[in-house]
Amino acid sequence: MPLTVLLVDDEPLVRMGLRAVLEAGPGIEVVGEAADGAAVVPLVRRLRPDVVMMDVRMPLMDGIEATRAVLRSVGEPPKILVVTTFENDEYVYGALRAGADGFLLKRARPAEIVGAVRLVAEGDSLLFPAAVRQLAAEYGATRGDAEARARARLERARLTEREAEVLRLMSRGLSNAEIAGRLVVGTETVKSHVSGVLAKLGVRDRTQAVIAAYESGFVSPG
């Protein structure tokens, strides 16, 4: 079965370019397009894509609200890859906090675009960990109630020592295979620890776990 993608961007030329790049990659099929975030939920329900490539800035409903709408309204939602012009963008961090699985720069090379879609679909590692650290440092919850909530989430999770170690390595962007090599354990063991971390934190993917780790102070963005 091909990996299916829904494109969401208010610029027709951007959608055209992304479609051409993705469909040139083997095993990827673009199943639909939308010009605004407001159209995403009905299309996701009808087309059931594996990945939604979502422009973060759109005139009616932006990528942040569209991401929230998909995760709130769709059972077994697709992976969401935010597409942005600027790497250091508060909107990007807002979309990641809302539940997006990663982000991609519009100026990325074709091979990087195809690779990012596959990586997000697999959910094995965090896209652009250094950039996520920078976003967390600049826009993350660093004081007051937001920080307290993030810290309380980590405390309630009661991660084991090994789960905590895995979360730290995840925050550095290491894949399951890389974590396994670092800890000298099998990949299946790492997958089990990652699943435990996600379940205890109550998050759906690695990106959300890493953001929780940064915002609680468990891992320092610096």
Short mmCIF file of C-alpha atoms in Angstrom, two decimals:
data_model
loop_
_atom_site.label_atom_id
_atom_site.label_comp_id
_atom_site.label_asym_id
_atom_site.label_seq_id
_atom_site.Cartn_x
_atom_site.Cartn_y
_atom_site.Cartn_z
CA MET A 1 0.00 0.00 0.00
CA PRO A 2 1.33 3.48 -0.85
CA LEU A 3 1.93 6.12 1.80
CA THR A 4 -0.93 8.60 1.32
CA VAL A 5 -0.63 12.36 1.81
CA LEU A 6 -3.08 15.28 2.00
CA LEU A 7 -1.64 18.71 1.04
CA VAL A 8 -2.97 21.83 2.80
CA ASP A 9 -1.65 25.22 1.63
CA ASP A 10 -3.32 28.41 0.45
CA GLU A 11 -0.81 28.79 -2.41
CA PRO A 12 -1.70 26.65 -5.47
CA LEU A 13 1.88 26.73 -6.75
CA VAL A 14 3.17 25.38 -3.44
CA ARG A 15 0.67 22.53 -3.55
CA MET A 16 1.60 21.82 -7.16
CA GLY A 17 5.30 21.71 -6.31
CA LEU A 18 4.83 19.47 -3.29
CA ARG A 19 2.62 17.09 -5.28
CA ALA A 20 5.25 16.81 -8.02
CA VAL A 21 8.02 16.15 -5.50
CA LEU A 22 6.08 13.57 -3.49
CA GLU A 23 4.65 11.66 -6.41
CA ALA A 24 8.15 11.37 -7.88
CA GLY A 25 9.08 9.42 -4.75
CA PRO A 26 8.28 5.69 -4.89
CA GLY A 27 5.39 4.48 -2.80
CA ILE A 28 3.85 7.91 -2.07
CA GLU A 29 0.43 9.04 -3.31
CA VAL A 30 -1.11 12.50 -2.88
CA VAL A 31 -4.80 11.76 -2.31
CA GLY A 32 -6.12 15.30 -1.93
CA GLU A 33 -5.52 19.02 -1.55
CA ALA A 34 -7.04 21.86 0.46
CA ALA A 35 -6.48 25.63 0.35
CA ASP A 36 -7.38 26.28 3.98
CA GLY A 37 -7.37 24.58 7.35
CA ALA A 38 -11.16 24.73 7.62
CA ALA A 39 -11.44 22.06 4.91
CA VAL A 40 -9.05 19.60 6.55
CA VAL A 41 -11.29 17.63 8.92
CA PRO A 42 -13.88 16.61 6.26
CA LEU A 43 -11.10 15.64 3.85
CA VAL A 44 -9.25 13.62 6.47
CA ARG A 45 -12.44 11.76 7.36
CA ARG A 46 -13.16 10.99 3.71
CA LEU A 47 -9.65 10.26 2.40
CA ARG A 48 -7.97 8.81 5.52
CA PRO A 49 -4.44 9.99 4.59
CA ASP A 50 -1.41 8.70 6.47
CA VAL A 51 0.16 12.17 6.61
CA VAL A 52 -1.21 15.71 6.35
CA MET A 53 1.28 18.32 5.11
CA MET A 54 -0.09 21.51 6.69
CA ASP A 55 0.91 25.10 5.97
CA VAL A 56 1.21 26.81 9.35
CA ARG A 57 -0.01 30.23 8.16
CA MET A 58 -3.32 30.37 6.25
CA PRO A 59 -5.90 33.19 6.06
CA LEU A 60 -9.08 31.58 7.45
CA MET A 61 -7.99 28.73 9.71
CA ASP A 62 -4.25 28.44 10.35
CA GLY A 63 -2.28 25.24 10.83
CA ILE A 64 -2.46 25.44 14.62
CA GLU A 65 -6.26 25.45 14.76
CA ALA A 66 -6.51 22.91 11.95
CA THR A 67 -4.17 20.56 13.83
CA ARG A 68 -6.28 20.88 16.97
CA ALA A 69 -9.45 20.26 14.95
CA VAL A 70 -8.08 17.07 13.37
CA LEU A 71 -6.85 15.62 16.66
CA ARG A 72 -10.08 16.55 18.43
CA SER A 73 -12.49 15.36 15.75
CA VAL A 74 -10.92 12.39 13.96
CA GLY A 75 -10.51 8.93 15.41
CA GLU A 76 -7.06 7.47 14.68
CA PRO A 77 -5.85 10.79 13.21
CA PRO A 78 -3.08 10.98 10.61
CA LYS A 79 0.40 12.26 11.28
CA ILE A 80 0.65 16.01 10.78
CA LEU A 81 3.73 17.60 9.23
CA VAL A 82 3.71 21.40 9.46
CA VAL A 83 5.21 23.24 6.48
CA THR A 84 6.69 26.67 7.11
CA THR A 85 8.76 29.37 5.46
CA PHE A 86 10.63 30.38 8.61
CA GLU A 87 12.33 27.94 10.95
CA ASN A 88 12.23 30.16 14.04
CA ASP A 89 8.48 30.76 13.99
CA GLU A 90 6.19 30.99 17.01
CA TYR A 91 3.39 29.56 14.84
CA VAL A 92 5.47 26.41 14.30
CA TYR A 93 5.94 25.91 18.02
CA GLY A 94 2.24 26.53 18.54
CA ALA A 95 1.43 23.82 16.00
CA LEU A 96 3.83 21.38 17.66
CA ARG A 97 2.27 22.09 21.04
CA ALA A 98 -1.17 21.56 19.48
CA GLY A 99 -0.13 18.07 18.42
CA ALA A 100 1.71 18.30 15.09
CA ASP A 101 4.31 15.56 14.66
CA GLY A 102 7.06 17.64 13.07
CA PHE A 103 7.80 20.49 10.72
CA LEU A 104 9.46 21.03 7.37
CA LEU A 105 10.88 24.15 5.70
CA LYS A 106 9.40 25.08 2.31
CA ARG A 107 12.90 25.58 0.95
CA ALA A 108 13.84 21.95 1.71
CA ARG A 109 15.28 19.89 -1.12
CA PRO A 110 13.04 17.27 -2.78
CA ALA A 111 14.86 14.36 -1.12
CA GLU A 112 14.43 16.06 2.28
CA ILE A 113 10.71 16.53 1.69
CA VAL A 114 10.18 12.89 0.78
CA GLY A 115 12.36 11.77 3.68
CA ALA A 116 10.48 13.96 6.17
CA VAL A 117 7.11 12.55 5.09
CA ARG A 118 8.40 8.99 5.50
CA LEU A 119 10.01 9.77 8.87
CA VAL A 120 6.87 11.37 10.28
CA ALA A 121 4.77 8.44 9.05
CA GLU A 122 7.09 5.99 10.82
CA GLY A 123 7.21 8.07 14.02
CA ASP A 124 10.70 6.80 14.81
CA SER A 125 12.60 10.01 15.51
CA LEU A 126 12.19 13.75 15.94
CA LEU A 127 12.61 16.03 12.93
CA PHE A 128 15.14 18.84 13.39
CA PRO A 129 15.85 18.35 17.11
CA ALA A 130 18.15 21.38 17.28
CA ALA A 131 15.44 23.61 15.83
CA VAL A 132 12.85 22.24 18.26
CA ARG A 133 15.25 22.99 21.14
CA GLN A 134 15.61 26.56 19.89
CA LEU A 135 11.85 26.97 19.57
CA ALA A 136 11.34 25.59 23.06
CA ALA A 137 13.93 27.98 24.45
CA GLU A 138 12.32 31.00 22.79
CA TYR A 139 8.60 30.22 22.93
CA GLY A 140 8.20 27.40 25.44
CA ALA A 141 6.56 27.64 28.84
CA THR A 142 9.30 28.98 31.09
CA ARG A 143 7.37 30.43 34.01
CA GLY A 144 4.07 30.42 35.85
CA ASP A 145 1.17 28.03 35.43
CA ALA A 146 2.28 26.55 32.10
CA GLU A 147 5.63 25.46 33.48
CA ALA A 148 3.99 24.13 36.63
CA ARG A 149 1.55 22.04 34.60
CA ALA A 150 4.33 20.59 32.48
CA ARG A 151 6.40 19.78 35.57
CA ALA A 152 3.41 18.17 37.28
CA ARG A 153 2.85 15.98 34.21
CA LEU A 154 6.42 14.66 34.42
CA GLU A 155 6.11 14.07 38.16
CA ARG A 156 2.83 12.17 37.77
CA ALA A 157 4.33 10.05 35.02
CA ARG A 158 6.83 8.47 37.43
CA LEU A 159 9.17 7.39 34.68
CA THR A 160 11.60 4.62 35.49
CA GLU A 161 15.31 5.46 35.38
CA ARG A 162 15.63 3.80 31.97
CA GLU A 163 12.51 5.55 30.61
CA ALA A 164 13.92 8.89 31.76
CA GLU A 165 17.19 8.09 29.98
CA VAL A 166 15.30 7.20 26.80
CA LEU A 167 13.34 10.48 27.00
CA ARG A 168 16.58 12.46 27.26
CA LEU A 169 17.96 10.70 24.18
CA MET A 170 14.68 11.20 22.31
CA SER A 171 14.97 14.91 23.10
CA ARG A 172 18.31 14.94 21.29
CA GLY A 173 16.61 13.54 18.19
CA LEU A 174 18.02 10.02 18.33
CA SER A 175 16.10 7.28 16.52
CA ASN A 176 15.20 3.99 18.17
CA ALA A 177 18.20 2.30 16.54
CA GLU A 178 20.54 5.07 17.72
CA ILE A 179 19.16 4.89 21.26
CA ALA A 180 19.58 1.10 21.23
CA GLY A 181 23.21 1.51 20.21
CA ARG A 182 23.83 4.10 22.91
CA LEU A 183 22.23 1.99 25.65
CA VAL A 184 23.51 -1.35 24.29
CA VAL A 185 20.05 -2.91 24.17
CA GLY A 186 17.82 -4.24 21.40
CA THR A 187 15.65 -1.99 19.25
CA GLU A 188 12.50 -3.76 20.45
CA THR A 189 13.48 -2.94 24.03
CA VAL A 190 13.81 0.72 23.09
CA LYS A 191 10.42 0.65 21.36
CA SER A 192 8.92 -0.74 24.56
CA HIS A 193 10.49 2.05 26.63
CA VAL A 194 9.32 4.71 24.16
CA SER A 195 5.78 3.33 24.31
CA GLY A 196 5.96 3.44 28.11
CA VAL A 197 7.10 7.07 28.07
CA LEU A 198 4.29 8.12 25.72
CA ALA A 199 1.66 6.26 27.73
CA LYS A 200 2.81 7.67 31.08
CA LEU A 201 2.97 11.23 29.75
CA GLY A 202 -0.38 10.87 28.02
CA VAL A 203 0.95 12.03 24.64
CA ARG A 204 0.55 10.52 21.19
CA ASP A 205 4.07 10.80 19.81
CA ARG A 206 7.73 11.58 20.40
CA THR A 207 7.41 15.26 19.53
CA GLN A 208 4.84 15.85 22.25
CA ALA A 209 6.95 13.93 24.76
CA VAL A 210 9.99 16.04 23.92
CA ILE A 211 8.05 19.30 24.25
CA ALA A 212 6.78 18.17 27.66
CA ALA A 213 10.37 17.36 28.66
CA TYR A 214 11.58 20.83 27.62
CA GLU A 215 8.70 22.78 29.15
CA SER A 216 8.92 20.99 32.49
CA GLY A 217 12.65 21.66 32.77
CA PHE A 218 13.35 17.92 32.70
CA VAL A 219 15.57 18.62 29.67
CA SER A 220 17.17 22.00 29.11
CA PRO A 221 16.57 23.57 25.66
CA GLY A 222 20.03 25.12 25.92
#
